[in-house]
Amino acid sequence: MKPIHVLYLSVLFLSLNLASQAQHLDPTETKLVQAVDSQQQQAIDFLRQLVEINSGTKNLEGVRTVGKTLMPHFEALGFKVRWVPMDQVQRAGTLVAEHPCPEGDGKCGKRVLLIGHMDTVFEKESPFQHFKMIDDHIASGPGTDDMKGGLVVMLTALQALKSAVVLDHADVKVVLSGDEEAAGHPLDIARRDMIEGAKNSDAGLEFEATARVNGVFYGSTARRGSITWRVEATGQTGHSSGVFGPEMGYGAIYELARILDTFRTQLPEQYLTYNVGLVLGGTTAQVNAQETGGDATGKPNIVAPSAIAIGDIRCISSEQVERVEKKMRDIVAGHVAKTDAKINFYEAYPAQSPNQENRALLKLLNQVNSSLGQPEMPELDPMKRGAGDSAFIAQYIPTLAGTGSSGSGDHSAAEKIDLSSIPINSKRAALLIYRLTKLPEGGKLSEQVR
Ligand SMILES: [Zn+2]
């Protein structure tokens, strides 16, 4: 076939594809797509502005400055915005923006909750502080992908919805935490506004990074939760020549070793991981207040009376949490001679379990993808996503985690964002929210998404 014919055919094919694509977009959706495309440079400029504000979780003033920078943007879209202080949990605060249905409750279809966070893992002392263009579509910087890029995707989608007059017929709430990277405790206070928002909504989108593996975008319907635990073992102490004897027994360190190795061999199950992050043992053993290390003293000829280990477990559901915690307690209870031990579990980040309602929301998103001429987004393996705030709202409403920007190197100085992910993910979010407003409020999404 002559090259000119190949060219004709590919142009023909392309225009047919674009035409069929356009066919799948109703006039409002076409406007949404155009509105997003018209904001690309503005979006990058706003991202640079946000990234240049240090907002490490413990930099409370920095997080508040991000909040103050975001608030006028939500107000300009007709949201009622308020800042909820979180002094009670020693954190910066939560941004809440509400846009109730202008036509009255229940008249705007699904009530949509959008969540995210304003903080990053990079504190003021971090050497990684600035936004930098690497090339025309990659930028690096603290929080570019986790998740200031996601905040930009959320606002770009909302601005498109405003300009296409969709927001005027929509019930949308936004809740942004200031401490996702190091949550304040108790969590029922730190996440109160998010949970409250979920109780008064019908579907939730979390704007953490949209997972992309080998160029394929994924939809996240589930993620595991995380719980920290601590085992403290005790035993007799004295001259080491008596170890294993009827008087002295095995000592605390052998007891701890027994426990950890039994965890290793007896706990494995699907979706479960259980890490041991720190072990201390000896004549004395002390973990520091931040649980980031500690001190231990001891001598080879003295049986150790004290041993401590701390770690986490990550589960896919609260049922799995209950089952595993019971198994761990039972293992801890089976002491070697002349020793004792106890295990404590601490406040947890819940799991977002896979369910048909979350899958129905992904199905609706994939209908949007098909209309946009984008490939289907497969379901991301829950093992591939760390714990996160979406789990708090997923207990109440169908929820997708990770609908924000895409990039790489999160939580490291190699963090980068693919700027071309902002428009495509903004279009997905804008069309998904629009289509949710066209579905009846209440009822099961899995029965409404055809
Ligand atoms: Zn994050």
Short mmCIF file of C-alpha atoms and ligand atoms in Angstrom, two decimals:
data_model
loop_
_atom_site.label_atom_id
_atom_site.label_comp_id
_atom_site.label_asym_id
_atom_site.label_seq_id
_atom_site.Cartn_x
_atom_site.Cartn_y
_atom_site.Cartn_z
CA MET A 1 0.00 0.00 0.00
CA LYS A 2 1.42 3.43 -0.97
CA PRO A 3 2.46 5.59 2.04
CA ILE A 4 -0.02 8.27 0.97
CA HIS A 5 -2.85 5.69 1.27
CA VAL A 6 -1.64 4.70 4.75
CA LEU A 7 -1.75 8.38 5.71
CA TYR A 8 -5.29 8.82 4.34
CA LEU A 9 -6.49 5.73 6.19
CA SER A 10 -4.97 6.74 9.53
CA VAL A 11 -6.45 10.27 9.24
CA LEU A 12 -9.78 8.72 8.32
CA PHE A 13 -9.55 6.27 11.26
CA LEU A 14 -8.58 9.06 13.67
CA SER A 15 -11.41 11.34 12.62
CA LEU A 16 -13.87 8.45 12.81
CA ASN A 17 -12.65 7.66 16.30
CA LEU A 18 -12.87 11.32 17.45
CA ALA A 19 -16.32 11.55 15.83
CA SER A 20 -17.54 8.41 17.60
CA GLN A 21 -15.97 9.70 20.80
CA ALA A 22 -17.73 13.06 20.44
CA GLN A 23 -20.88 11.08 19.77
CA HIS A 24 -20.58 9.59 23.22
CA LEU A 25 -20.24 12.95 24.90
CA ASP A 26 -23.41 14.96 25.37
CA PRO A 27 -23.12 18.72 24.74
CA THR A 28 -22.50 19.44 28.44
CA GLU A 29 -19.72 16.86 28.54
CA THR A 30 -18.15 18.35 25.43
CA LYS A 31 -18.14 21.70 27.26
CA LEU A 32 -16.55 20.04 30.31
CA VAL A 33 -13.77 18.58 28.20
CA GLN A 34 -13.13 21.93 26.48
CA ALA A 35 -13.16 23.76 29.82
CA VAL A 36 -10.52 21.44 31.25
CA ASP A 37 -8.37 21.80 28.13
CA SER A 38 -8.56 25.58 28.41
CA GLN A 39 -7.18 25.55 31.97
CA GLN A 40 -3.96 23.55 31.48
CA GLN A 41 -1.41 26.33 32.05
CA GLN A 42 -3.46 27.82 34.89
CA ALA A 43 -3.48 24.40 36.55
CA ILE A 44 0.31 24.06 36.36
CA ASP A 45 0.82 27.59 37.71
CA PHE A 46 -1.49 26.86 40.64
CA LEU A 47 0.31 23.58 41.34
CA ARG A 48 3.64 25.41 41.47
CA GLN A 49 2.13 27.92 43.93
CA LEU A 50 0.85 25.13 46.22
CA VAL A 51 4.08 23.11 46.10
CA GLU A 52 6.19 26.14 46.97
CA ILE A 53 4.31 26.36 50.31
CA ASN A 54 5.92 23.87 52.72
CA SER A 55 3.10 21.93 54.40
CA GLY A 56 4.76 19.12 56.28
CA THR A 57 2.12 17.71 58.65
CA LYS A 58 3.90 19.11 61.72
CA ASN A 59 4.34 22.53 60.02
CA LEU A 60 0.89 23.65 61.17
CA GLU A 61 1.31 27.21 59.83
CA GLY A 62 2.36 25.83 56.44
CA VAL A 63 -0.70 23.59 56.21
CA ARG A 64 -2.94 26.53 57.19
CA THR A 65 -1.33 28.63 54.45
CA VAL A 66 -2.23 25.96 51.89
CA GLY A 67 -5.78 26.10 53.26
CA LYS A 68 -5.90 29.88 52.95
CA THR A 69 -4.63 29.59 49.37
CA LEU A 70 -7.32 27.07 48.43
CA MET A 71 -10.31 28.68 50.16
CA PRO A 72 -10.89 31.62 47.72
CA HIS A 73 -10.89 29.16 44.83
CA PHE A 74 -13.75 27.19 46.37
CA GLU A 75 -15.57 30.40 47.34
CA ALA A 76 -15.30 31.62 43.73
CA LEU A 77 -17.15 28.47 42.70
CA GLY A 78 -20.03 29.18 45.08
CA PHE A 79 -18.93 26.90 47.94
CA LYS A 80 -19.49 27.89 51.56
CA VAL A 81 -16.04 27.37 53.06
CA ARG A 82 -14.91 27.00 56.66
CA TRP A 83 -11.71 26.06 58.47
CA VAL A 84 -12.11 23.55 61.31
CA PRO A 85 -9.25 23.92 63.82
CA MET A 86 -7.71 20.63 65.02
CA ASP A 87 -5.81 21.87 68.07
CA GLN A 88 -7.44 19.04 70.06
CA VAL A 89 -5.34 16.53 68.14
CA GLN A 90 -2.30 18.82 67.71
CA ARG A 91 -2.84 19.22 63.98
CA ALA A 92 -3.38 22.21 61.64
CA GLY A 93 -7.04 21.79 60.81
CA THR A 94 -9.54 20.63 58.18
CA LEU A 95 -10.93 22.58 55.23
CA VAL A 96 -14.65 22.02 54.62
CA ALA A 97 -16.36 23.45 51.52
CA GLU A 98 -20.05 22.83 50.93
CA HIS A 99 -22.17 23.42 47.82
CA PRO A 100 -25.67 22.24 48.69
CA CYS A 101 -28.17 21.61 45.89
CA PRO A 102 -29.47 25.08 44.84
CA GLU A 103 -32.85 23.57 43.95
CA GLY A 104 -33.28 22.04 47.41
CA ASP A 105 -32.34 18.78 49.08
CA GLY A 106 -32.68 15.70 46.93
CA LYS A 107 -33.17 17.61 43.70
CA CYS A 108 -29.58 17.33 42.37
CA GLY A 109 -29.15 13.57 42.07
CA LYS A 110 -26.27 11.94 43.90
CA ARG A 111 -24.69 14.09 46.60
CA VAL A 112 -20.96 13.86 45.91
CA LEU A 113 -18.17 14.06 48.51
CA LEU A 114 -14.64 14.93 47.38
CA ILE A 115 -11.78 14.34 49.83
CA GLY A 116 -8.03 14.83 50.03
CA HIS A 117 -5.28 16.26 52.19
CA MET A 118 -3.20 19.45 52.26
CA ASP A 119 -0.18 18.15 54.14
CA THR A 120 2.92 16.36 52.87
CA VAL A 121 5.62 14.16 54.42
CA PHE A 122 8.25 16.87 53.83
CA GLU A 123 8.73 18.97 56.94
CA LYS A 124 10.39 22.44 56.98
CA GLU A 125 13.79 20.85 57.67
CA SER A 126 13.59 18.68 54.54
CA PRO A 127 16.08 19.62 51.76
CA PHE A 128 13.31 18.85 49.24
CA GLN A 129 11.37 22.11 49.07
CA HIS A 130 10.82 23.39 45.54
CA PHE A 131 8.80 22.84 42.37
CA LYS A 132 10.95 22.21 39.30
CA MET A 133 10.06 21.53 35.68
CA ILE A 134 12.09 18.49 34.54
CA ASP A 135 10.83 18.64 30.97
CA ASP A 136 7.64 19.83 29.24
CA HIS A 137 5.40 17.37 31.03
CA ILE A 138 7.26 16.18 34.13
CA ALA A 139 7.76 18.28 37.24
CA SER A 140 9.35 17.39 40.56
CA GLY A 141 8.73 18.76 44.03
CA PRO A 142 7.46 17.91 47.54
CA GLY A 143 3.81 16.83 47.37
CA THR A 144 3.52 17.35 43.60
CA ASP A 145 1.90 13.92 43.23
CA ASP A 146 0.97 13.30 46.87
CA MET A 147 -1.27 15.11 46.62
CA LYS A 148 -1.12 18.76 45.60
CA GLY A 149 -1.51 17.56 42.00
CA GLY A 150 -4.72 15.89 43.17
CA LEU A 151 -5.97 19.17 44.69
CA VAL A 152 -5.37 20.80 41.30
CA VAL A 153 -7.25 17.98 39.52
CA MET A 154 -10.18 18.45 41.94
CA LEU A 155 -10.33 22.22 41.42
CA THR A 156 -9.87 21.94 37.64
CA ALA A 157 -12.81 19.51 37.49
CA LEU A 158 -14.98 21.78 39.69
CA GLN A 159 -14.10 24.86 37.61
CA ALA A 160 -15.10 22.98 34.46
CA LEU A 161 -18.37 21.92 36.14
CA LYS A 162 -18.98 25.56 37.04
CA SER A 163 -18.30 26.87 33.56
CA ALA A 164 -20.57 24.20 32.03
CA VAL A 165 -23.32 25.19 34.51
CA VAL A 166 -23.37 21.72 36.03
CA LEU A 167 -22.41 22.85 39.51
CA ASP A 168 -25.62 24.90 39.66
CA HIS A 169 -27.50 21.60 39.68
CA ALA A 170 -25.16 19.67 41.93
CA ASP A 171 -24.77 18.88 45.62
CA VAL A 172 -21.00 18.70 46.25
CA LYS A 173 -19.00 18.71 49.49
CA VAL A 174 -15.22 18.91 49.82
CA VAL A 175 -13.33 17.87 52.96
CA LEU A 176 -9.53 18.22 53.04
CA SER A 177 -7.58 16.99 56.06
CA GLY A 178 -4.37 18.64 57.21
CA ASP A 179 -2.82 15.51 58.69
CA GLU A 180 -3.21 12.51 56.40
CA GLU A 181 0.50 11.75 56.47
CA ALA A 182 0.60 11.65 60.29
CA ALA A 183 -2.95 11.55 61.54
CA GLY A 184 -3.88 13.18 64.81
CA HIS A 185 -5.46 11.03 67.49
CA PRO A 186 -8.16 10.22 68.37
CA LEU A 187 -9.13 9.62 64.75
CA ASP A 188 -12.84 10.07 65.41
CA ILE A 189 -12.01 13.75 66.05
CA ALA A 190 -9.33 14.11 63.35
CA ARG A 191 -11.65 12.57 60.72
CA ARG A 192 -14.98 13.80 62.20
CA ASP A 193 -15.79 16.21 59.34
CA MET A 194 -14.94 13.66 56.66
CA ILE A 195 -17.18 11.05 58.30
CA GLU A 196 -19.94 13.63 58.80
CA GLY A 197 -19.67 14.56 55.13
CA ALA A 198 -19.96 10.90 54.12
CA LYS A 199 -23.09 10.41 56.25
CA ASN A 200 -24.72 13.20 54.17
CA SER A 201 -23.51 12.08 50.74
CA ASP A 202 -24.16 9.29 48.23
CA ALA A 203 -20.77 8.78 46.56
CA GLY A 204 -17.17 9.68 47.38
CA LEU A 205 -14.02 10.41 45.39
CA GLU A 206 -10.60 10.68 47.01
CA PHE A 207 -8.07 12.72 45.04
CA GLU A 208 -4.91 10.89 46.07
CA ALA A 209 -2.80 9.80 43.10
CA THR A 210 -4.48 7.84 40.31
CA ALA A 211 -2.49 4.64 40.15
CA ARG A 212 -0.67 4.07 36.86
CA VAL A 213 1.45 0.99 36.23
CA ASN A 214 3.34 0.60 32.94
CA GLY A 215 1.26 3.35 31.40
CA VAL A 216 -2.06 1.77 32.44
CA PHE A 217 -4.34 3.81 34.73
CA TYR A 218 -6.08 1.82 37.49
CA GLY A 219 -9.20 2.37 39.54
CA SER A 220 -8.95 1.81 43.30
CA THR A 221 -12.03 0.22 44.86
CA ALA A 222 -10.22 -1.14 47.90
CA ARG A 223 -7.19 -0.59 50.10
CA ARG A 224 -5.92 -2.11 53.27
CA GLY A 225 -6.01 -0.45 56.66
CA SER A 226 -3.10 -0.32 59.06
CA ILE A 227 -2.82 -0.99 62.78
CA THR A 228 0.26 -0.71 64.97
CA TRP A 229 1.01 -3.20 67.73
CA ARG A 230 3.51 -3.63 70.53
CA VAL A 231 4.59 -6.85 72.27
CA GLU A 232 6.29 -6.60 75.66
CA ALA A 233 7.92 -9.76 77.01
CA THR A 234 9.31 -10.21 80.52
CA GLY A 235 11.29 -12.93 82.27
CA GLN A 236 13.61 -13.74 85.14
CA THR A 237 17.08 -12.23 85.25
CA GLY A 238 20.36 -13.40 86.71
CA HIS A 239 23.59 -15.17 85.76
CA SER A 240 23.41 -16.65 82.27
CA SER A 241 24.66 -20.04 83.40
CA GLY A 242 21.15 -20.66 84.75
CA VAL A 243 19.29 -19.97 81.53
CA PHE A 244 16.77 -22.68 80.50
CA GLY A 245 16.90 -24.00 84.08
CA PRO A 246 13.74 -24.52 86.21
CA GLU A 247 14.48 -21.35 88.24
CA MET A 248 15.60 -19.00 85.49
CA GLY A 249 13.62 -20.14 82.49
CA TYR A 250 14.30 -18.76 79.00
CA GLY A 251 14.39 -15.04 79.54
CA ALA A 252 12.38 -12.35 77.77
CA ILE A 253 14.36 -12.31 74.53
CA TYR A 254 13.73 -15.98 73.76
CA GLU A 255 10.07 -15.45 74.58
CA LEU A 256 9.91 -12.54 72.13
CA ALA A 257 11.78 -14.54 69.49
CA ARG A 258 9.27 -17.39 69.90
CA ILE A 259 6.36 -14.99 69.47
CA LEU A 260 7.76 -13.26 66.36
CA ASP A 261 8.72 -16.50 64.66
CA THR A 262 5.27 -17.97 65.36
CA PHE A 263 3.71 -14.84 63.84
CA ARG A 264 5.95 -15.45 60.81
CA THR A 265 4.89 -19.08 60.37
CA GLN A 266 1.27 -19.13 61.58
CA LEU A 267 -0.38 -15.89 60.44
CA PRO A 268 -0.07 -15.85 56.63
CA GLU A 269 -3.32 -15.26 54.72
CA GLN A 270 -4.43 -13.38 51.60
CA TYR A 271 -4.23 -9.60 51.75
CA LEU A 272 -2.52 -9.70 55.16
CA THR A 273 0.93 -8.32 55.94
CA TYR A 274 2.42 -8.00 59.41
CA ASN A 275 5.73 -6.23 59.76
CA VAL A 276 8.09 -6.01 62.74
CA GLY A 277 9.69 -2.59 62.63
CA LEU A 278 11.70 -2.44 65.83
CA VAL A 279 13.04 -4.92 68.45
CA LEU A 280 14.77 -4.08 71.74
CA GLY A 281 15.80 -6.48 74.50
CA GLY A 282 18.21 -6.89 77.37
CA THR A 283 18.62 -6.01 81.00
CA THR A 284 16.69 -2.87 80.17
CA ALA A 285 14.72 -2.04 77.05
CA GLN A 286 12.90 1.27 76.37
CA VAL A 287 11.07 2.53 73.24
CA ASN A 288 11.12 6.35 72.80
CA ALA A 289 7.90 8.41 72.84
CA GLN A 290 7.77 8.86 69.05
CA GLU A 291 8.19 5.06 68.61
CA THR A 292 11.04 5.75 66.21
CA GLY A 293 13.74 3.96 68.25
CA GLY A 294 14.82 3.36 71.82
CA ASP A 295 17.51 2.14 74.20
CA ALA A 296 18.56 -1.25 75.47
CA THR A 297 21.33 -2.39 77.79
CA GLY A 298 22.52 -5.88 78.52
CA LYS A 299 25.46 -8.21 78.95
CA PRO A 300 26.22 -11.64 77.46
CA ASN A 301 26.36 -13.23 80.90
CA ILE A 302 23.03 -11.81 82.15
CA VAL A 303 19.64 -13.34 81.27
CA ALA A 304 17.48 -10.59 79.76
CA PRO A 305 14.29 -9.75 81.74
CA SER A 306 12.87 -7.36 79.13
CA ALA A 307 12.18 -7.39 75.41
CA ILE A 308 9.91 -5.23 73.21
CA ALA A 309 8.85 -5.34 69.58
CA ILE A 310 6.65 -2.91 67.60
CA GLY A 311 5.17 -3.37 64.18
CA ASP A 312 2.06 -3.06 62.05
CA ILE A 313 -0.57 -5.24 60.47
CA ARG A 314 -2.37 -4.37 57.26
CA CYS A 315 -5.75 -5.99 56.60
CA ILE A 316 -8.41 -5.78 53.90
CA SER A 317 -11.42 -5.77 56.25
CA SER A 318 -12.44 -5.34 59.88
CA GLU A 319 -13.30 -9.08 59.97
CA GLN A 320 -9.70 -9.88 59.01
CA VAL A 321 -8.48 -7.46 61.72
CA GLU A 322 -10.54 -9.25 64.39
CA ARG A 323 -9.40 -12.69 63.26
CA VAL A 324 -5.70 -11.78 63.09
CA GLU A 325 -5.67 -9.87 66.39
CA LYS A 326 -7.19 -12.96 68.10
CA LYS A 327 -4.57 -15.26 66.55
CA MET A 328 -1.78 -12.89 67.65
CA ARG A 329 -3.16 -12.73 71.20
CA ASP A 330 -3.34 -16.54 71.33
CA ILE A 331 0.25 -16.85 70.14
CA VAL A 332 1.49 -14.31 72.69
CA ALA A 333 -0.29 -16.23 75.48
CA GLY A 334 1.71 -19.45 74.99
CA HIS A 335 4.82 -18.52 77.02
CA VAL A 336 8.10 -20.40 77.28
CA ALA A 337 9.17 -21.27 80.83
CA LYS A 338 9.36 -18.50 83.45
CA THR A 339 8.36 -15.75 81.04
CA ASP A 340 5.35 -13.59 80.36
CA ALA A 341 4.24 -11.34 77.53
CA LYS A 342 1.41 -9.09 76.43
CA ILE A 343 0.37 -7.47 73.15
CA ASN A 344 -1.39 -4.14 72.63
CA PHE A 345 -3.02 -2.89 69.46
CA TYR A 346 -3.33 0.85 68.81
CA GLU A 347 -5.83 3.03 66.98
CA ALA A 348 -6.18 1.95 63.38
CA TYR A 349 -6.62 3.36 59.95
CA PRO A 350 -9.61 1.35 58.71
CA ALA A 351 -9.56 -0.76 55.56
CA GLN A 352 -11.61 0.04 52.47
CA SER A 353 -12.93 -3.40 51.60
CA PRO A 354 -13.75 -4.29 48.00
CA ASN A 355 -17.56 -4.31 47.48
CA GLN A 356 -20.06 -4.11 44.63
CA GLU A 357 -20.94 -0.48 45.37
CA ASN A 358 -17.34 0.68 44.95
CA ARG A 359 -17.17 -1.48 41.84
CA ALA A 360 -20.34 0.16 40.48
CA LEU A 361 -18.62 3.54 40.85
CA LEU A 362 -15.61 2.20 38.93
CA LYS A 363 -18.01 0.86 36.27
CA LEU A 364 -19.50 4.36 35.93
CA LEU A 365 -15.96 5.78 35.66
CA ASN A 366 -15.17 3.29 32.93
CA GLN A 367 -18.28 4.36 31.02
CA VAL A 368 -16.79 7.87 31.21
CA ASN A 369 -13.46 6.48 29.96
CA SER A 370 -15.15 4.86 26.99
CA SER A 371 -16.92 8.16 26.18
CA LEU A 372 -13.56 9.93 26.38
CA GLY A 373 -12.01 7.31 24.10
CA GLN A 374 -9.79 6.17 26.97
CA PRO A 375 -9.00 2.53 27.78
CA GLU A 376 -10.88 0.81 30.61
CA MET A 377 -9.25 1.22 34.03
CA PRO A 378 -8.73 -2.19 35.65
CA GLU A 379 -9.23 -2.60 39.42
CA LEU A 380 -6.00 -1.99 41.33
CA ASP A 381 -4.78 -4.82 43.59
CA PRO A 382 -5.55 -3.55 47.13
CA MET A 383 -2.06 -4.68 48.16
CA LYS A 384 -0.67 -1.95 45.94
CA ARG A 385 -2.22 0.92 47.86
CA GLY A 386 -1.29 2.06 51.38
CA ALA A 387 -3.80 3.03 54.02
CA GLY A 388 -5.63 6.30 53.42
CA ASP A 389 -8.56 8.59 54.20
CA SER A 390 -10.93 7.07 51.61
CA ALA A 391 -11.45 4.21 54.04
CA PHE A 392 -13.19 6.55 56.50
CA ILE A 393 -15.89 7.52 53.98
CA ALA A 394 -16.10 4.10 52.28
CA GLN A 395 -17.76 2.77 55.43
CA TYR A 396 -20.81 4.88 54.47
CA ILE A 397 -20.81 5.47 50.69
CA PRO A 398 -19.54 3.96 47.42
CA THR A 399 -15.99 5.29 47.16
CA LEU A 400 -13.08 5.40 44.74
CA ALA A 401 -9.62 6.02 46.14
CA GLY A 402 -7.01 7.67 43.93
CA THR A 403 -8.76 9.87 41.35
CA GLY A 404 -6.09 12.62 41.44
CA SER A 405 -2.89 13.19 39.46
CA SER A 406 -0.38 10.50 38.43
CA GLY A 407 3.35 10.46 39.02
CA SER A 408 6.08 8.58 40.84
CA GLY A 409 8.45 8.58 43.81
CA ASP A 410 5.84 9.64 46.39
CA HIS A 411 7.21 10.06 49.93
CA SER A 412 10.76 10.48 48.56
CA ALA A 413 12.92 13.29 47.17
CA ALA A 414 12.38 11.65 43.80
CA GLU A 415 8.69 12.64 43.85
CA LYS A 416 7.49 13.66 40.39
CA ILE A 417 4.17 14.41 38.71
CA ASP A 418 3.23 13.78 35.09
CA LEU A 419 1.56 17.09 34.25
CA SER A 420 -0.28 15.49 31.33
CA SER A 421 -2.16 13.39 33.90
CA ILE A 422 -3.88 16.54 35.24
CA PRO A 423 -6.18 17.22 32.25
CA ILE A 424 -7.15 13.59 31.62
CA ASN A 425 -7.90 12.89 35.30
CA SER A 426 -9.73 16.22 35.61
CA LYS A 427 -11.95 15.27 32.66
CA ARG A 428 -12.63 11.88 34.22
CA ALA A 429 -13.58 13.48 37.54
CA ALA A 430 -15.72 16.22 35.94
CA LEU A 431 -17.69 13.76 33.79
CA LEU A 432 -18.04 11.25 36.63
CA ILE A 433 -19.42 13.92 38.98
CA TYR A 434 -21.75 15.16 36.22
CA ARG A 435 -23.06 11.64 35.57
CA LEU A 436 -23.54 11.08 39.31
CA THR A 437 -25.75 14.19 39.46
CA LYS A 438 -27.92 12.56 36.80
CA LEU A 439 -28.56 9.48 38.97
CA PRO A 440 -31.26 9.54 41.65
CA GLU A 441 -30.22 10.51 45.19
CA GLY A 442 -30.10 7.51 47.51
CA GLY A 443 -30.66 3.92 46.45
CA LYS A 444 -27.98 1.39 45.50
CA LEU A 445 -25.49 2.55 42.88
CA SER A 446 -24.97 -1.09 41.85
CA GLU A 447 -28.66 -1.21 40.84
CA GLN A 448 -28.55 2.14 39.04
CA VAL A 449 -25.36 1.88 36.95
CA ARG A 450 -26.33 -0.02 33.81
ZN ZN B 1 -1.36 11.26 50.27
#
